[in-house]
Each structure stands twice: as C-alpha cells, then as structure tokens.
mmCIF file of C-alpha atoms in Angstrom:
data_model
loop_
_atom_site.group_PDB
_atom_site.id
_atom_site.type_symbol
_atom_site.label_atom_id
_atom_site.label_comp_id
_atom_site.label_asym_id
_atom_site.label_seq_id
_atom_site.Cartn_x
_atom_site.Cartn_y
_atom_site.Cartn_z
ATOM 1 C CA UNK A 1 25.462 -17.585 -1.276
ATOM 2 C CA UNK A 2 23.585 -17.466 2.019
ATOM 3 C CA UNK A 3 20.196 -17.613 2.364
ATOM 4 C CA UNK A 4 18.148 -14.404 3.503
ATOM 5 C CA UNK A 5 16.436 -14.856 6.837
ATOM 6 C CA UNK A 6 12.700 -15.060 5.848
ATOM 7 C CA UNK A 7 10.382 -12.859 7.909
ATOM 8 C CA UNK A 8 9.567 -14.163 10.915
ATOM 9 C CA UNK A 9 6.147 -13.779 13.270
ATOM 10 C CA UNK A 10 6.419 -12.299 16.319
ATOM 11 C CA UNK A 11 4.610 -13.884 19.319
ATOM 12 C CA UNK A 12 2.508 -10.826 21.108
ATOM 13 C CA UNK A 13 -0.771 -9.788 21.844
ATOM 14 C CA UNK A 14 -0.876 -7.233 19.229
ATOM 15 C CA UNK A 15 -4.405 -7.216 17.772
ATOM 16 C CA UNK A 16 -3.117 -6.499 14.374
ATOM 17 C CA UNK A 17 -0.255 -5.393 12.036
ATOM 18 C CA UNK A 18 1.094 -1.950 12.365
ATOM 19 C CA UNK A 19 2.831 -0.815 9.543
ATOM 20 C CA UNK A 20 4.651 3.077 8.738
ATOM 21 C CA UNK A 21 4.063 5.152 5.544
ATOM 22 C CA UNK A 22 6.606 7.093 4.467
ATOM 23 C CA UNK A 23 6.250 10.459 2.943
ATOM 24 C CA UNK A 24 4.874 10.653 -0.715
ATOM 25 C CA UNK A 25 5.771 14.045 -1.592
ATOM 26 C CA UNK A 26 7.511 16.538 -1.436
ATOM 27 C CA UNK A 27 7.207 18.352 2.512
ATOM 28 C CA UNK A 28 6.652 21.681 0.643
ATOM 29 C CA UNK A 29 4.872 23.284 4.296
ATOM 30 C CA UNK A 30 8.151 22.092 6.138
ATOM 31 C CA UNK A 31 10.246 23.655 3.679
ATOM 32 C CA UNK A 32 12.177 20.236 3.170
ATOM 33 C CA UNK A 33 12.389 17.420 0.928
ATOM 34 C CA UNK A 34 12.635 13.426 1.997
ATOM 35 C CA UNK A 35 15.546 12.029 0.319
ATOM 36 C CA UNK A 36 16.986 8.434 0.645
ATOM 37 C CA UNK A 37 19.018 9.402 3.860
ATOM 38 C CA UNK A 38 15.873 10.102 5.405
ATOM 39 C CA UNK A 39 13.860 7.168 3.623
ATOM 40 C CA UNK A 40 16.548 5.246 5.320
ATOM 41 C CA UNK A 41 16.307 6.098 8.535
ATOM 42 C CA UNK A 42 12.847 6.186 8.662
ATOM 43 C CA UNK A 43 13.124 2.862 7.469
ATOM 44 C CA UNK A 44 15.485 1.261 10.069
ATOM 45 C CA UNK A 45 13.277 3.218 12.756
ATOM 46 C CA UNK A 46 10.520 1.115 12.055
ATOM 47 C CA UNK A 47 12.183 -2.339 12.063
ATOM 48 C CA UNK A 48 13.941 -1.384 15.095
ATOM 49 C CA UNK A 49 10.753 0.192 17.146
ATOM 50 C CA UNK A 50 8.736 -3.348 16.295
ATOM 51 C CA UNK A 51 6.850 -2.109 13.842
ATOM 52 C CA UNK A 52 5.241 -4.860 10.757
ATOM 53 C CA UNK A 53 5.775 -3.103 7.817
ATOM 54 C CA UNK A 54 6.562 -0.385 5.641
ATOM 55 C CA UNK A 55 5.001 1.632 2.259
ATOM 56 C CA UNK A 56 5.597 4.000 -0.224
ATOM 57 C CA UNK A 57 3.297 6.052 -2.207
ATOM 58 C CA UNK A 58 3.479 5.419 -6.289
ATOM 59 C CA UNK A 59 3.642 9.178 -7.580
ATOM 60 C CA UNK A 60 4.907 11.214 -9.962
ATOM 61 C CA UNK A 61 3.714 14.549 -10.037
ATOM 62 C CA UNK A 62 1.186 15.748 -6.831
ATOM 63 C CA UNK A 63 -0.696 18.627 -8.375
ATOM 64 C CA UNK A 64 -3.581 19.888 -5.406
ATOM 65 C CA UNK A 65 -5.752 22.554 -5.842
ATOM 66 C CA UNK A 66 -4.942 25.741 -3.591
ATOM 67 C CA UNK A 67 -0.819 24.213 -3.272
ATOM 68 C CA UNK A 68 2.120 24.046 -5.574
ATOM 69 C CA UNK A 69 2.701 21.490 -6.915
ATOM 70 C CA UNK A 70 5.147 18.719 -5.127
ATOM 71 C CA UNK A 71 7.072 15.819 -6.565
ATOM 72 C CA UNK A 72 7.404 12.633 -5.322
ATOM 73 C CA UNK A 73 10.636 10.147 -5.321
ATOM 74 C CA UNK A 74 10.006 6.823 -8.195
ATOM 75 C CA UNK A 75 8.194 4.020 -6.019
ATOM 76 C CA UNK A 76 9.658 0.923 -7.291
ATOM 77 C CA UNK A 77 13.206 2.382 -6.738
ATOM 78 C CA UNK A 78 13.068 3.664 -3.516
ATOM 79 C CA UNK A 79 11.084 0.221 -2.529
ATOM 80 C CA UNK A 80 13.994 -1.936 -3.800
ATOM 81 C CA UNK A 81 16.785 0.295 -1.866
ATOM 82 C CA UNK A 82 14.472 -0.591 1.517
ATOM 83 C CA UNK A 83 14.186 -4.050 0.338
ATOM 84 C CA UNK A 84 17.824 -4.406 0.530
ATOM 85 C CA UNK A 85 18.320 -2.072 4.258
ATOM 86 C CA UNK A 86 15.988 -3.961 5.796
ATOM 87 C CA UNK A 87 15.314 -7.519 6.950
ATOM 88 C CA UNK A 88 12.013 -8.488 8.728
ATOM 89 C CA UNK A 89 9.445 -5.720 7.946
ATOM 90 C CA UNK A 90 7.074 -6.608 4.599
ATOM 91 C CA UNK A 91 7.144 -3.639 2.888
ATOM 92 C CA UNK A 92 5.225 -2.864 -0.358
ATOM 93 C CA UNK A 93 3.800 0.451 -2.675
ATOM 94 C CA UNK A 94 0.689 1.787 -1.149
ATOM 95 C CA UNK A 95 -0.478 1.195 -3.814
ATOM 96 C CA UNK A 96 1.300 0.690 -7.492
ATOM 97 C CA UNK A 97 -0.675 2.529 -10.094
ATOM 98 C CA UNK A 98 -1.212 -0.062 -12.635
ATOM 99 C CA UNK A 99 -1.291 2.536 -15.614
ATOM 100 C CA UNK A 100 2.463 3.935 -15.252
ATOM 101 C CA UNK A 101 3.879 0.959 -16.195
ATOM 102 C CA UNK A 102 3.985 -1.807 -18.582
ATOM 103 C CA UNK A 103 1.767 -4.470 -16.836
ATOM 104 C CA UNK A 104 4.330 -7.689 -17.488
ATOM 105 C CA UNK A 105 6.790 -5.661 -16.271
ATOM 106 C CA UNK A 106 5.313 -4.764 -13.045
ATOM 107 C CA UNK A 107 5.119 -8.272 -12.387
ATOM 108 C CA UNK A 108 9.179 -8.624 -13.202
ATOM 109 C CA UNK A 109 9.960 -5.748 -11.403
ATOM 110 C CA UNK A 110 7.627 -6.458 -7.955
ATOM 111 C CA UNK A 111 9.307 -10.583 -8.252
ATOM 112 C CA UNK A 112 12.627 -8.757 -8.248
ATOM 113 C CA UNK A 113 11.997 -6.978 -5.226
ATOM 114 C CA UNK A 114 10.560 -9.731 -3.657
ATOM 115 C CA UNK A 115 13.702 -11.497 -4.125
ATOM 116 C CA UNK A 116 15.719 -9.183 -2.968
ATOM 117 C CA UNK A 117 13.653 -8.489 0.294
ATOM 118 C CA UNK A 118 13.948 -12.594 1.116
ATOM 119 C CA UNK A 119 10.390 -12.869 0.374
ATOM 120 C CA UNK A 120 8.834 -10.197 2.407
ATOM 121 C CA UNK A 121 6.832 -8.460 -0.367
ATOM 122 C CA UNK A 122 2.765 -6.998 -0.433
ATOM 123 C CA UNK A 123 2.383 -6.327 -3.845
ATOM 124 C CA UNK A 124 -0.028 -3.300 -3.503
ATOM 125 C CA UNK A 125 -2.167 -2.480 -6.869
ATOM 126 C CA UNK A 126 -4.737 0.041 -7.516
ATOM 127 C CA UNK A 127 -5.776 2.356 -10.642
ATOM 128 C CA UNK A 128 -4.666 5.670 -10.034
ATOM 129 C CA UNK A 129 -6.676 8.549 -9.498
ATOM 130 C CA UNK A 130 -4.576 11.451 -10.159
ATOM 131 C CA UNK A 131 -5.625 12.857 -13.642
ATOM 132 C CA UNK A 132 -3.499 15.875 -13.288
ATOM 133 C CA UNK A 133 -0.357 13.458 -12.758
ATOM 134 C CA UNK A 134 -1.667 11.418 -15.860
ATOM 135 C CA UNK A 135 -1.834 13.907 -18.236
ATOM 136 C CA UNK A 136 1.773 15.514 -17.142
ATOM 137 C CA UNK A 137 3.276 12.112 -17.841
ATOM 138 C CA UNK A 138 1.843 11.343 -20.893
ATOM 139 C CA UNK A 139 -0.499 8.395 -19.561
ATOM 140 C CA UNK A 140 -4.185 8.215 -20.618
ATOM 141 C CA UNK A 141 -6.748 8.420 -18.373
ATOM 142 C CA UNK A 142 -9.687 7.349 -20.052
ATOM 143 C CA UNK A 143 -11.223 3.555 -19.445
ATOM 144 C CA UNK A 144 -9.577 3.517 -16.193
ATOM 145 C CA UNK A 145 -11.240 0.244 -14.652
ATOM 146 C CA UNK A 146 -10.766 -1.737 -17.866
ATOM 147 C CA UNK A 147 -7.240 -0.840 -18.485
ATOM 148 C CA UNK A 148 -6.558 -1.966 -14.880
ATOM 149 C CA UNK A 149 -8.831 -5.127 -15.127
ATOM 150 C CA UNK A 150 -6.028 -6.159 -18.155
ATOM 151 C CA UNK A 151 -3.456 -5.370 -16.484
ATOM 152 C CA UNK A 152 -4.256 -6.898 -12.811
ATOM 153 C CA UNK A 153 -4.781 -10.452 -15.305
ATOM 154 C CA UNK A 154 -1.470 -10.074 -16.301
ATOM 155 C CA UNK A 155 -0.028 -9.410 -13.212
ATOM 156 C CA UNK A 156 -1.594 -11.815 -10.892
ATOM 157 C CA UNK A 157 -0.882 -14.611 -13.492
ATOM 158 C CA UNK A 158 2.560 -14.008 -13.875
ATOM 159 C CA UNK A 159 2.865 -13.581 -9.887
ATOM 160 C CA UNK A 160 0.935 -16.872 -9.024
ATOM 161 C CA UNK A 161 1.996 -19.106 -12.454
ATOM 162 C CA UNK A 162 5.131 -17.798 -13.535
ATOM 163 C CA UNK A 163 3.789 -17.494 -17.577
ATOM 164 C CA UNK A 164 0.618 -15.549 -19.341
ATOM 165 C CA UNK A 165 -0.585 -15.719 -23.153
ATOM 166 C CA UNK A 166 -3.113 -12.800 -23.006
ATOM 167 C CA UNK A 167 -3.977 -10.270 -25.582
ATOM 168 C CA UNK A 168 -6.785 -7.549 -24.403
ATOM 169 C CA UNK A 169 -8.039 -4.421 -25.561
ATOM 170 C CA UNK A 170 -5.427 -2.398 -24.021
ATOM 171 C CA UNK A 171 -2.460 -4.525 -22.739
ATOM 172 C CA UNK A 172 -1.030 -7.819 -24.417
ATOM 173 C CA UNK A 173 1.448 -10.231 -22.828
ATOM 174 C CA UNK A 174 1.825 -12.901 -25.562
ATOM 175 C CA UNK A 175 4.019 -16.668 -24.719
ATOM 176 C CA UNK A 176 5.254 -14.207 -21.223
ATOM 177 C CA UNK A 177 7.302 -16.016 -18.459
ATOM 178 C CA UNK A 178 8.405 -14.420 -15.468
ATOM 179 C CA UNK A 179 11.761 -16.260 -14.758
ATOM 180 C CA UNK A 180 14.109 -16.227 -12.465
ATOM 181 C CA UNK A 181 11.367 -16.754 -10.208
ATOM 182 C CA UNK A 182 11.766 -15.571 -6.387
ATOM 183 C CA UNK A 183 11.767 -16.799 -3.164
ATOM 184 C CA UNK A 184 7.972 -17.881 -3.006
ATOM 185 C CA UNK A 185 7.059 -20.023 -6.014
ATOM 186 C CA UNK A 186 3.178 -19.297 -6.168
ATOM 187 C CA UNK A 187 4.246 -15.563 -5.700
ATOM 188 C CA UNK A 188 3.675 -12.734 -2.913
ATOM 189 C CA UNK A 189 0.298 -11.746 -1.744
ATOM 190 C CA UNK A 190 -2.133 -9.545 -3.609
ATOM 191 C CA UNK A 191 -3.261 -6.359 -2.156
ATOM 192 C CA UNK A 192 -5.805 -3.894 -3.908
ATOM 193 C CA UNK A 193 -6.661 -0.530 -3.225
ATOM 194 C CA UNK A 194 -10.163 0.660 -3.573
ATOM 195 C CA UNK A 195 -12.994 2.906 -1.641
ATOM 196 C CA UNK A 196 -16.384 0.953 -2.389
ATOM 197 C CA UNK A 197 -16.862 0.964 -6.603
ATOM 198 C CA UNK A 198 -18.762 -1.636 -7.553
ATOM 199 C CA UNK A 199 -16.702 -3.031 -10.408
ATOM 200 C CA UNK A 200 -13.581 -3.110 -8.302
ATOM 201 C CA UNK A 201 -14.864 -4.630 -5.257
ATOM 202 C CA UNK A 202 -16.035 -7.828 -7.361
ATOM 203 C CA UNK A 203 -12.748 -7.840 -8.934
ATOM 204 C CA UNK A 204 -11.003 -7.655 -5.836
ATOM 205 C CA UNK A 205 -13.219 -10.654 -4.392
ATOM 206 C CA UNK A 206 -12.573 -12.315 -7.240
ATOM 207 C CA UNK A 207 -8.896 -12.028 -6.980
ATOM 208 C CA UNK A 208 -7.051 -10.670 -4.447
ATOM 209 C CA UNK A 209 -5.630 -11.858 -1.388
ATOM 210 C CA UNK A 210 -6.495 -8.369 0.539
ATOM 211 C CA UNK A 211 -8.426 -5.076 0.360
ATOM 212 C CA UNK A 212 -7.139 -1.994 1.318
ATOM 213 C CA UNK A 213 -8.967 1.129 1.754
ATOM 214 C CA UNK A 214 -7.346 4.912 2.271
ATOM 215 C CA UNK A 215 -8.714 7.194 5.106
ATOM 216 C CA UNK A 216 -10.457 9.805 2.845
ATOM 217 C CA UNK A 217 -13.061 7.170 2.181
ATOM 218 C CA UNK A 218 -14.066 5.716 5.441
ATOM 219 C CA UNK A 219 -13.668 9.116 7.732
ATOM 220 C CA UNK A 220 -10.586 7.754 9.629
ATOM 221 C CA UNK A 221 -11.985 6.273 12.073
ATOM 222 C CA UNK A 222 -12.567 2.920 12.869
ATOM 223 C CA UNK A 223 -16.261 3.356 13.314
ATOM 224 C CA UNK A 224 -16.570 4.004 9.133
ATOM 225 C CA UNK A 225 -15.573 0.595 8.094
ATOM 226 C CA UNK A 226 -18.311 -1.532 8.691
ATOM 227 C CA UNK A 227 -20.275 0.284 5.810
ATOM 228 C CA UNK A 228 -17.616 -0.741 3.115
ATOM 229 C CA UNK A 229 -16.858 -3.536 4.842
ATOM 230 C CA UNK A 230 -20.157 -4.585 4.264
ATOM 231 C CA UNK A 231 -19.864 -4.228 0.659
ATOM 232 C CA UNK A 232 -17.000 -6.298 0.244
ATOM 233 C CA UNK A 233 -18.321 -8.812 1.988
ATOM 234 C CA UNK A 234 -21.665 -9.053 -0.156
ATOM 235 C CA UNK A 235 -19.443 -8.953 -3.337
ATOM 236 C CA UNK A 236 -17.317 -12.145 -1.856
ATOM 237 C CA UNK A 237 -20.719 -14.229 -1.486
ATOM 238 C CA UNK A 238 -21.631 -13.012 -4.848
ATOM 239 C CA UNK A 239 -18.957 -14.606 -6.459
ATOM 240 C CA UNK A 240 -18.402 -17.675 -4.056
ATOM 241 C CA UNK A 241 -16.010 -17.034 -2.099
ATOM 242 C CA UNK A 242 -15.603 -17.151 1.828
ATOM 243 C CA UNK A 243 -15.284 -13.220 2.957
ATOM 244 C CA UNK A 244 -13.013 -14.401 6.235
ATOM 245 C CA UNK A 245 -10.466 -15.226 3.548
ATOM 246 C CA UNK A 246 -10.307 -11.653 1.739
ATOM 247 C CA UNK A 247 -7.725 -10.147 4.323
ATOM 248 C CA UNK A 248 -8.935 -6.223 5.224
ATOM 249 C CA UNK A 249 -6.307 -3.604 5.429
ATOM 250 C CA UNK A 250 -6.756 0.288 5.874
ATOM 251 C CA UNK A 251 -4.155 3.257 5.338
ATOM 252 C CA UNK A 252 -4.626 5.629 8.860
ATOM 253 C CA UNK A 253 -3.436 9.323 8.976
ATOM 254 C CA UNK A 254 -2.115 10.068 12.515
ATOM 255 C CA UNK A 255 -0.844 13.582 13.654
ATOM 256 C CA UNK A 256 1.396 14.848 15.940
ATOM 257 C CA UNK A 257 2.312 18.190 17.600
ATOM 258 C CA UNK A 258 4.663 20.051 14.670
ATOM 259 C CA UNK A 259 2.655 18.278 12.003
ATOM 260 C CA UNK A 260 3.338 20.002 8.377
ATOM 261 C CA UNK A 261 -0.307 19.750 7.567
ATOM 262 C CA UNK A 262 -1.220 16.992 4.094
ATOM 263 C CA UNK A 263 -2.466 19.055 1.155
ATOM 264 C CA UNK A 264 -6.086 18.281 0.215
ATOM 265 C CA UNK A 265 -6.241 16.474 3.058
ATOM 266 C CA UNK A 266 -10.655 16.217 3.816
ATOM 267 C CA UNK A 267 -10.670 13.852 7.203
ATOM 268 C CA UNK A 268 -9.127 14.633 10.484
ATOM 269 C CA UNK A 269 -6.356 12.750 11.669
ATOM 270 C CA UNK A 270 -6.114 10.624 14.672
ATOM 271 C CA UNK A 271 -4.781 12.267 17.868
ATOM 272 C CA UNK A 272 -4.491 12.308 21.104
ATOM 273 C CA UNK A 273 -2.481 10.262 24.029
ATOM 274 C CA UNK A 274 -1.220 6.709 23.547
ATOM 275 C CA UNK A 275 -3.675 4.759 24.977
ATOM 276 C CA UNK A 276 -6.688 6.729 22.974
ATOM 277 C CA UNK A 277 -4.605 5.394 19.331
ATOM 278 C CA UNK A 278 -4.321 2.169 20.819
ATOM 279 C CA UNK A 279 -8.416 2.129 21.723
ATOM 280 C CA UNK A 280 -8.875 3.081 17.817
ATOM 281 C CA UNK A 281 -6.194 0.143 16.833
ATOM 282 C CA UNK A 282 -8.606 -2.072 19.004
ATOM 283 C CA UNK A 283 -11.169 -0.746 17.400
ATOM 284 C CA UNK A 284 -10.321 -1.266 13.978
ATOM 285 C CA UNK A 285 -9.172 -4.640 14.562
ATOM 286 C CA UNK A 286 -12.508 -5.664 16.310
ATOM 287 C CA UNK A 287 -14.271 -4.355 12.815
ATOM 288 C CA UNK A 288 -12.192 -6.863 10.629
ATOM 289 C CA UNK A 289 -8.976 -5.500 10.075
ATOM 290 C CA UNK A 290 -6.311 -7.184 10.272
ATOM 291 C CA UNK A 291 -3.321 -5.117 9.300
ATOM 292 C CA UNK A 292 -3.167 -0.734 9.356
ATOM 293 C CA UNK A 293 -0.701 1.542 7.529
ATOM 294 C CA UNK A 294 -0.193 4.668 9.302
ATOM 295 C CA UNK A 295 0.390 7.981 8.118
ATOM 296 C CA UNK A 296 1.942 10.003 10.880
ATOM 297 C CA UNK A 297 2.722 13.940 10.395
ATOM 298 C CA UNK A 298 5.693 14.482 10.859
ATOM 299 C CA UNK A 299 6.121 11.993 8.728
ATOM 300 C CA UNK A 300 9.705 11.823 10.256
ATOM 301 C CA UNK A 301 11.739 9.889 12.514
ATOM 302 C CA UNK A 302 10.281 11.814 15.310
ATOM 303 C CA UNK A 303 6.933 10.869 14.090
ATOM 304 C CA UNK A 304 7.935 7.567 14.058
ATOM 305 C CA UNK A 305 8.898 7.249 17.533
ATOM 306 C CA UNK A 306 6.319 8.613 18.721
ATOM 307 C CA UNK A 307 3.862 5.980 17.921
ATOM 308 C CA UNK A 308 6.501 3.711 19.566
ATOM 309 C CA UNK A 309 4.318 3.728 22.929
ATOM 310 C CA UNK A 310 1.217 2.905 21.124
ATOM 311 C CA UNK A 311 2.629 -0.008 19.811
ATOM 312 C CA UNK A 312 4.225 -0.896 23.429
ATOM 313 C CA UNK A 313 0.673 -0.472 24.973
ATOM 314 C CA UNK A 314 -0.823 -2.951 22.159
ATOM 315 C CA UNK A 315 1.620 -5.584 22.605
ATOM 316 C CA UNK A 316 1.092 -5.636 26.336
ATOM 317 C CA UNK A 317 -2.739 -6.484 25.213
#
C-alpha cells in the first residue's frame, strides 16, 4: 500500500498559520443546516485557497438562552471523513470535550484519525463548558477540572507512550496499549483549550504542546492577548519550563456582509477590508501567536473565499 504524502511546509512570508472553522451548529438564522456535502466543500476550499488547517466544534446539543436550540453534527466522525478528503491541511476538534467520551478511547479514536490523515493531526482537548448539553446527554458535570485532569493523563500517555496503567478517582485505564500505532510514533501534538483558570493553565504548562484560547475571552482582538498571555507564561516558569516552547494558538470570529449572526455571541467580530484583517493577523502574530483558527460568518464557501485575499496579502509579507 502506498504511503500518504505527509504534510508538507510551505515556504512564504506568512507570519503565522491560518486555519478555517467550520460551522458547529445548526445555521438556525439562515434557515439551513451544514451537512457533509457542505463540510466537504468547505473543506476542499480551504486546502485549495492555501489555507493551514481545518476544525470542528465537539457538540452535541447547543442550548442558548433567547434561541432554540440547534444541534450539531458528531465531531470525531465528521473529522475522520475530512481526514480522508483531504491531504495537506492539519485538521483537528476545536476542541474535544474530554467528558463525552471514554478517555482511552479518545486516545484510540484521535491515533486512528491521525492515521488516516497521514499524520496531519492537532489533537485539540478541553473540558467542556456546556452544562445544558451535559445534562441532555446524560454526562455529569460536577468536578469538571479533576475529571479532565484524569482523563488528559490518560490521553497524553497513550498518545506519547503507546501504554497507561492508571486508576483515578473518576477514570481508570488499567495494563492499556494503544496499538496499531500511527504514523508518528511519539504521537500528534497536544493542544488545550482554556481562557486564563489557574488550575488549567499549570496543567497546560505542564503538559501540552500548545494553548489555545477562544475569542469570548480575550475580546477578539489581538490587542487582548498579552494579558493571558502573560499568565501562561508565569505558569511555564513556575513549573520549569521554557514559555517559547508552549506554542500559542487563538480561535478568531470574522464576519462578512450576509453574516447569519452566532447565538450568544458577546465580542464583535473582525471586519473590514483585506488589508485591515491582515494588520490584525500581524498583530496577533507579533503578540506570540503562532497559529489562528478563524470563524468566518457565513461560515460557507463564500465565507471562505473571501478571506482568500487576506491570506494572498500575508503571504506577499
């Protein structure tokens, strides 16, 4: 069997990744739902235009008070169907709530993606937030930080050794292996998703290989990292470690004229002309990050395409 191509770097000036995230729910204000033709599309859109990668929200049930409530497609499954239609982009969930599934099988299911992909997998991990979605799926909500401290162990040891013994309070994973193993043997980087708490910071400096933070919690704008970058660099010190090597990543919303409008949505979006987003992608990038997910509404091919001369103006540098 051939090999898959593994993903390959692409020699520009861009000042740092630019990845696409797809919807993650339902487009109840469109009057339209996302389905995999669309996913698709969307998909090949992005590999096509030169974009670096592409996400998918981990939902189940979006419940928003003041809306109706709006499913959302199964993560995992919609990320292995892109895994196999596409063949440079990294692509990952933005981010996998650690508390919908079995924690050793997360692991088994993110190395089977990987595999399929050719090795071009950001596992993305985070707690959840959503209690409303937790209680209509049957999940508890209680002890959130220490269920996902036990299950991030399990994970990341089954991602970056292949086998865990562990037995916690909440999750056990006793004589585990994670074999067939895939394409990269000490696993695929590490991304968590967090906006400042104290516990998880230290974990993620402790462990990850990158931070990500959603727009909500730094204002959208490039000019509200430095106070939570701050943070995570104190808690890398505090436990050791070299902050240049704790890669910082942030999830953007972007509109566009015909935008649907995001429910509960409490920033406002980036706009304007294609040089002023390419200023703020400067801008970010001179405050540390290294690697953006954008939101754009529509969250469409369209939408897509146009952040296509952004992208053009940032690669000219």
């Amino acid at each position: 069997m051939q090999d898959l191509p593994a993903p390959t770097a692409r020699r520009r000036p861009r000042p740092l990744k630019i990845g696409i995230m797809l919807p993650e729910s339902e487009r109840e204000m469109a009057g339209d739902t996302a389905g995999w033709r669309d996913f698709l599309a969307m998909a090949r859109a992005t590999e096509d235009l030169g974009f670096d990668s592409l996400w998918f929200a981990d939902h189940l049930l979006m419940k928003v008070e003041g809306y109706e409530q709006q499913g959302a497609w199964e993560c995992w499954s919609m990320l292995s169907a892109l895994a196999a239609a596409t063949t440079r982009i990294e692509l990952g969930p933005l981010v996998a709530c650690t508390a919908y599934r079995n924690p050793a099988l997360t692991a088994k299911i993110a190395e089977t993606v990987d595999e399929i992909s050719g090795g071009r997998l950001i596992l993305g991990l985070g707690a959840g937030w959503a209690e409303p979605e937790y209680r209509a799926f049957g999940y508890p909500y209680d002890h959130r930080f220490g269920r996902f401290e036990e299950a991030f162990t399990i994970i990341r040891t089954l991602i970056r050794e292949g086998e865990v013994d562990f037995a916690g309070r909440w999750y056990e994973a006793r004589d585990c292996a994670l074999r067939p193993r895939g394409p990269r043997p000490d696993g695929m980087p590490i991304m968590v998703g967090t906006f400042g708490g104290e516990k998880m910071t230290r974990l993620i400096a402790e462990h990850a290989d990158s931070w990500n933070v959603w727009a909500q919690h730094f204002g959208n704008r490039a000019s509200g990292i430095p106070r939570l970058r701050e943070q995570v660099d104190a808690a890398c010190e505090a436990v050791g470690r070299d902050p240049a090597t704790l890669e910082r990543t942030a999830a953007v919303m972007v509109d566009f004229p015909g935008a649907y409008g995001r429910p509960g949505q409490v920033v406002p979006s980036l706009t304007g002309a294609p040089e002023a987003l390419a200023e703020e992608m400067y801008a970010y990038a001179r405050e540390g990050i290294s690697h953006v997910q954008l939101y754009p509404d529509p969250c469409t091919v369209a939408g897509i395409e146009a952040l296509a001369p952004m992208l053009e103006i940032l690669d000219r540098g």
